[in-house]
XYZ file of C-alpha atoms in Angstrom:
340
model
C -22.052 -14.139 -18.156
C -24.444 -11.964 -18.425
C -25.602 -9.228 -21.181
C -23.755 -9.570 -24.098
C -22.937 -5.858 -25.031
C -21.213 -3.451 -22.931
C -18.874 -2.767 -20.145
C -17.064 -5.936 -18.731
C -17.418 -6.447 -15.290
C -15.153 -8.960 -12.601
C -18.010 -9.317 -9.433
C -16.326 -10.587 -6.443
C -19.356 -11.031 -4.144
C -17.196 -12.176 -1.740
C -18.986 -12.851 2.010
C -21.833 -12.376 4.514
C -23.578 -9.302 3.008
C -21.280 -8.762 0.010
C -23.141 -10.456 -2.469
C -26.661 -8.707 -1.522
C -25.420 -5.149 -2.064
C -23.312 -6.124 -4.940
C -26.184 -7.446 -6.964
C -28.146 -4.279 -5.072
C -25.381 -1.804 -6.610
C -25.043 -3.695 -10.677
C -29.373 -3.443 -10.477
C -28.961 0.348 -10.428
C -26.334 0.793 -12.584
C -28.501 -1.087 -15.492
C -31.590 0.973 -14.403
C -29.282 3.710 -15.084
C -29.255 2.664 -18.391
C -25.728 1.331 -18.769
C -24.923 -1.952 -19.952
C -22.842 -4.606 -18.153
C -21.460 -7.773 -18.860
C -20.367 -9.330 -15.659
C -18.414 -12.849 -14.290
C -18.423 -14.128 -10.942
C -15.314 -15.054 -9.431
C -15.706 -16.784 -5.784
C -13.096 -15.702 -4.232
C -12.897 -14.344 -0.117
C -13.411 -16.367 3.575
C -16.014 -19.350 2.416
C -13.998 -20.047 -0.317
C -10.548 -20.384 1.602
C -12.598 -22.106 4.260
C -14.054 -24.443 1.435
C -10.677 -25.566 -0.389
C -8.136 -23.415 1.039
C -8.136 -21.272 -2.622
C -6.898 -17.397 -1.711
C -6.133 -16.111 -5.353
C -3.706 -17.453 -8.129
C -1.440 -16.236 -10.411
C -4.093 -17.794 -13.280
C -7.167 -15.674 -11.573
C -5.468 -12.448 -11.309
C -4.131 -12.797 -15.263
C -8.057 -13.616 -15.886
C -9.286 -10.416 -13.679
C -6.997 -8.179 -15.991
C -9.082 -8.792 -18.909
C -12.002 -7.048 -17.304
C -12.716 -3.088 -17.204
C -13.613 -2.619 -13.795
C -13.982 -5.006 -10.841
C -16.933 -4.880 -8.192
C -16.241 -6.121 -4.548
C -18.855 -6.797 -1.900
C -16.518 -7.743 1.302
C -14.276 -9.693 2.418
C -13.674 -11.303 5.577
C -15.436 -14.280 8.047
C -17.795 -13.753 10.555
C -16.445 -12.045 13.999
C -15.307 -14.713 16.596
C -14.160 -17.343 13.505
C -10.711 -17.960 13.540
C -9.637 -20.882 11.702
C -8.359 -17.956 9.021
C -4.721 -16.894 10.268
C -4.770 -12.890 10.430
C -3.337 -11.648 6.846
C -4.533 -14.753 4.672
C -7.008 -12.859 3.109
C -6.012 -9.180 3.850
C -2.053 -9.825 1.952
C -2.864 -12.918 -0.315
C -6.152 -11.776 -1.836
C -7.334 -7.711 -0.980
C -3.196 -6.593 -1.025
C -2.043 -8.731 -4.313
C -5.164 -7.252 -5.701
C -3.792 -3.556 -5.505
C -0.129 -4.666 -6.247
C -0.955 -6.841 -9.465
C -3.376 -4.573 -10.926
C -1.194 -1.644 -9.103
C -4.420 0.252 -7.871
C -2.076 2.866 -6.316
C -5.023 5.451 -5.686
C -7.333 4.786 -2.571
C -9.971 7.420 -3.369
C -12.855 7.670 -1.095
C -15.398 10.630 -1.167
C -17.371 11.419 1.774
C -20.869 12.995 1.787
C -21.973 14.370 5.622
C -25.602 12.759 6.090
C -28.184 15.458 7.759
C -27.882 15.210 11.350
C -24.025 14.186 11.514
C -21.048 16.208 12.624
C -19.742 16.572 8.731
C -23.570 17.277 8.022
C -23.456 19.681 4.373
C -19.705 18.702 3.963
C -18.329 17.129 1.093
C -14.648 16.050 0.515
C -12.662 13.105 -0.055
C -9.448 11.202 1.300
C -6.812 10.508 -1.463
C -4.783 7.481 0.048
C -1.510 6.149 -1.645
C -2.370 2.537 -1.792
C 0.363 0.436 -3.276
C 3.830 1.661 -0.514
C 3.999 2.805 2.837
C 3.654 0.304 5.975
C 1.526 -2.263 3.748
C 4.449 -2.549 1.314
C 5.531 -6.056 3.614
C 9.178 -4.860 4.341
C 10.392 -6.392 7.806
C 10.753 -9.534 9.217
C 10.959 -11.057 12.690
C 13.795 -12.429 14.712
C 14.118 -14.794 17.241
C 10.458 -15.192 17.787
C 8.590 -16.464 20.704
C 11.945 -15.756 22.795
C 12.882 -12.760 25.151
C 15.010 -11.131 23.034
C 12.357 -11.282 19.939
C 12.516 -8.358 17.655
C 10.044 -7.543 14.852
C 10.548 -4.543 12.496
C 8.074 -2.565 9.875
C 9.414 -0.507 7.584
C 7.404 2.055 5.564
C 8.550 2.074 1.682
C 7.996 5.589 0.535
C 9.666 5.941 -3.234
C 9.565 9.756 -5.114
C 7.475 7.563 -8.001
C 5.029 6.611 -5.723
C 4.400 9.235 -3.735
C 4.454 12.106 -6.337
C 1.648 9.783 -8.963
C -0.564 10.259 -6.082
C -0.233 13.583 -5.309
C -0.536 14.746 -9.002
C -3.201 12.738 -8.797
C -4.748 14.520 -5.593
C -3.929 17.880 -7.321
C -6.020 16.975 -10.388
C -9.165 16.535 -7.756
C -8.543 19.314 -5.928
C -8.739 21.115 -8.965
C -12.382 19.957 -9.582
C -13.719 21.098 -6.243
C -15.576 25.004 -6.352
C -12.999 25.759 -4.497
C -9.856 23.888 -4.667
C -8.330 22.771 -1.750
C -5.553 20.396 -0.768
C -4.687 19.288 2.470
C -1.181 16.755 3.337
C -1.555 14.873 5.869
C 1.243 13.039 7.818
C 3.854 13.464 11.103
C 6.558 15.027 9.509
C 7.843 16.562 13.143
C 8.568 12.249 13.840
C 8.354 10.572 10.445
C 10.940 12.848 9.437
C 12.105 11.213 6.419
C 9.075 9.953 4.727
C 6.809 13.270 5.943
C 9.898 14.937 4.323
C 9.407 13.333 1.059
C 5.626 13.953 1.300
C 5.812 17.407 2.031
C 8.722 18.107 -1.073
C 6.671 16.321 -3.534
C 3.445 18.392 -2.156
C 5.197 21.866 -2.771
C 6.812 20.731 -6.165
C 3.827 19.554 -7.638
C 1.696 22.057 -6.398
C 3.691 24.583 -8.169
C 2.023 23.614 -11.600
C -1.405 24.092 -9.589
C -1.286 27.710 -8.659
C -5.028 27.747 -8.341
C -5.210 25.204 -5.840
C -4.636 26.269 -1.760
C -2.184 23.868 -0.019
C -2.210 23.219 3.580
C -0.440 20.628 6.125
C -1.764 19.003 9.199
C -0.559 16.475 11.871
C -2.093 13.093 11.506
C -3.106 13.563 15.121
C -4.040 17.232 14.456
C -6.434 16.157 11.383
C -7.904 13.350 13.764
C -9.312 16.170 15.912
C -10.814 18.458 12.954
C -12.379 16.024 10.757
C -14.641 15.634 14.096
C -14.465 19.613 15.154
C -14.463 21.305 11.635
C -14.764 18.674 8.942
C -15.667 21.360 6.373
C -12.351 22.736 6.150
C -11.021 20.427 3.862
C -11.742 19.555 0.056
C -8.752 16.734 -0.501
C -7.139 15.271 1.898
C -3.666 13.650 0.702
C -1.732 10.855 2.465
C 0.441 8.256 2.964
C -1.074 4.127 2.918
C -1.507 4.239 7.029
C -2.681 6.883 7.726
C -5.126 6.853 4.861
C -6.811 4.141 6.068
C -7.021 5.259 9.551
C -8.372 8.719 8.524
C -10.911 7.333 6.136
C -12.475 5.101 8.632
C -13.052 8.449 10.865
C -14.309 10.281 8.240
C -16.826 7.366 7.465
C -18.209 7.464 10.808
C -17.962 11.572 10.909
C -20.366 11.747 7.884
C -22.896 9.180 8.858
C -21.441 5.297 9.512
C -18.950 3.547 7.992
C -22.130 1.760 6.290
C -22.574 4.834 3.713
C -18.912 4.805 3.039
C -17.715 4.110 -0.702
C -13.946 3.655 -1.980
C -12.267 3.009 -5.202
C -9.025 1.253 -5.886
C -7.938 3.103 -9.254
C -5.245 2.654 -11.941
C -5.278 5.953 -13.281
C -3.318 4.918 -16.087
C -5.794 2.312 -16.892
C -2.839 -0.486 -17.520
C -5.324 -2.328 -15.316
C -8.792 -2.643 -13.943
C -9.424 -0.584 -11.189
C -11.500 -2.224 -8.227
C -14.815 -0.804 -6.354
C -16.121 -1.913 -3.310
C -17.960 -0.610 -0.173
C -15.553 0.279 3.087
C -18.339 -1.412 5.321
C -17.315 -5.279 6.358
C -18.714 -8.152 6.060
C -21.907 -8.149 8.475
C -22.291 -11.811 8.697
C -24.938 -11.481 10.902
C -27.649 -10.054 9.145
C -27.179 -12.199 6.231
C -30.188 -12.952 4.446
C -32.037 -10.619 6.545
C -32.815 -7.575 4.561
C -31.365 -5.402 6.668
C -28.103 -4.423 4.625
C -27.708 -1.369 3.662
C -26.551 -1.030 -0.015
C -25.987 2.798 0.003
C -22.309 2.229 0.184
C -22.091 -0.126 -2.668
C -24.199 1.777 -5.109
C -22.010 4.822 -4.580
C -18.707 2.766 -5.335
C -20.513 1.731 -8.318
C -21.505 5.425 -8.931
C -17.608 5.719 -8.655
C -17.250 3.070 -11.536
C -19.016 4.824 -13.367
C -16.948 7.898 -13.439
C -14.018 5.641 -14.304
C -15.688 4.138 -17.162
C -16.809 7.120 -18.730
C -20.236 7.153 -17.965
C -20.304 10.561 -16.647
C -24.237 11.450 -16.863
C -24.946 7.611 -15.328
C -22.655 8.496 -12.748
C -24.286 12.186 -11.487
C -27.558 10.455 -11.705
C -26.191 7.361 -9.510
C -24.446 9.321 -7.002
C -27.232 12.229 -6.692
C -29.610 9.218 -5.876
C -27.665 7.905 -2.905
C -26.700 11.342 -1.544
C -30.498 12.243 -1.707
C -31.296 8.981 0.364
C -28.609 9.640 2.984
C -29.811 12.847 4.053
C -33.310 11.072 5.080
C -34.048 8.462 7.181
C -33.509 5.363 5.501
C -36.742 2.537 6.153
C -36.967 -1.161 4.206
C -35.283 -3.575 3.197
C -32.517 -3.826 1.084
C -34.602 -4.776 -2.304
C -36.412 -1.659 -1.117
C -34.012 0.805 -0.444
C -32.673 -0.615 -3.827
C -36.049 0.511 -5.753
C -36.185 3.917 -4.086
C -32.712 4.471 -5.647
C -33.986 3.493 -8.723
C -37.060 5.492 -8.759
C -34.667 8.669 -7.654
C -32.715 8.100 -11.439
């Protein structure tokens, strides 16, 4: 544990580069001048490939204690597979957002000079808790000719309409307000129907906000053409995450990308980590860039009510991904500093 006053932090270093930009992103918050008390928890790939440990009911009862959790990443090196695909994705990242029911993905996206969203700025409001990921369906027969596997997507009017109202109440922050559903209502027709009911009720108690719809396919094409049409961008689980990886490489690389895992209703902590992976290769190199994980700090932040931290966090980053980055990651780390 460390500094005995303040805000109490969960760090989840996790793997390969997680740890560097973690402790990269918790040196600037403190140079920001807010204070942190913070506990390690080793959870992620080493760890299940140490003692088989993914995350128990004990360790998620301990993380609710805490006011915020920071994650590096998750996940072993490419070509490793002695960890069965969805170990770590369902029993550690997935529990994480259904204990602690971080039901808002938000991720913000700030175009870098020189990329196609270059001068844009909006963000991807992803339900996080239903849809596809929800674990309904089930195989049958498997491994014969007449195997059949089903996934269902779990779309309830108390899921879907938190995070719209929650979408709304960005939107409304923007200069000018702007929300955008996204989803494939002309197939999907009885989830994209629920989407698009919720959209128009809600948005009826926010007149000053513009609504719009796009095909999932359709938005695919103009976050790449004419990214600076949107402000929020709503959506289902899926389609969220598909989108936000686009948008990621559309303003820059996935390495500048932040996210945030939020309980609006603060019942929980919410959870803040990078959307870059686990770069095992470059470990201990240097060469990470911590950009990503400063801003989801940044994002913390916000959450925790350190607004003026927060500006000066996030103006820092943006400032440094509009040039060309050079050093190391301690480096990179001390120009954001110096930038506060």
């Amino acid at each position: 544990m460390e500094d005995r006053q303040g805000h109490r932090i969960a760090v989840i270093g996790g793997d390969g580069i997680g740890p560097e930009v973690t402790d990269a992103a918790l040196a600037v918050v403190r140079a920001a001048g807010v204070h942190l008390a913070t506990e390690a928890f080793d959870l992620g790939a080493a760890r299940y490939l140490r003692d088989g440990f993914v995350l128990d009911d004990a360790t998620l009862d301990a993380l609710r204690g805490f006011d915020a959790i920071v994650l590096g990443a998750i996940g072993p090196a490419i070509g490793d597979t002695r960890i069965p695909g969805g170990v770590l994705e369902r029993g550690l990242l997935l529990r994480l957002r259904f204990g602690l029911d971080l039901y808002i993905n938000y991720r913000p996206f700030h175009g870098t000079a020189g990329s196609l969203a270059a001068g844009c700025d909006f963000a991807i409001v992803r339900e996080n808790t239903e849809g596809p990921y929800a674990g309904e369906g089930g195989i049958l027969r498997r491994g014969t000719s007449q195997e059949v596997a089903t996934q269902g997507s779990v779309n309830t009017r108390f899921g879907v309409e938190r995070c719209v109202r929650y979408a709304f109440e960005r939107a409304r922050q923007l200069a000018r307000p702007r929300l955008t559903l996204v989803h494939k209502t002309n197939v999907l027709t009885f989830a994209g129907d629920l989407w698009s009911r919720v959209v128009a009720e809600v948005g009826a108690a926010y007149p000053d906000v513009a609504v719009d719809y796009n095909h999932v396919d359709a938005a695919c094409i103009y976050l790449v053409e004419d990214p600076a049409r949107y402000g929020i961008i709503v959506t289902d689980n899926l389609f969220g995450d598909i989108l936000s990886d686009l948008a990621g490489a559309v303003a820059g690389g996935i390495g500048f990308a932040a996210s945030a895992n939020l309980n609006p209703e603060r019942t929980g902590p919410s959870m803040f980590e990078p959307v870059h992976g686990a770069a095992h290769d470059i470990v201990g190199t240097g060469r990470a860039n911590p950009l990503a994980a400063v801003a989801s700090a940044g994002l913390m932040l916000e959450h925790l009510g350190e607004a003026d931290a927060a500006r000066r966090v996030l103006a820092a980053v943006a400032d440094l991904q509009d040039r060309v980055l050079h050093g190391s990651t301690e480096q990179i780390t001390q120009q954001l500093i110096a930038r506060l």
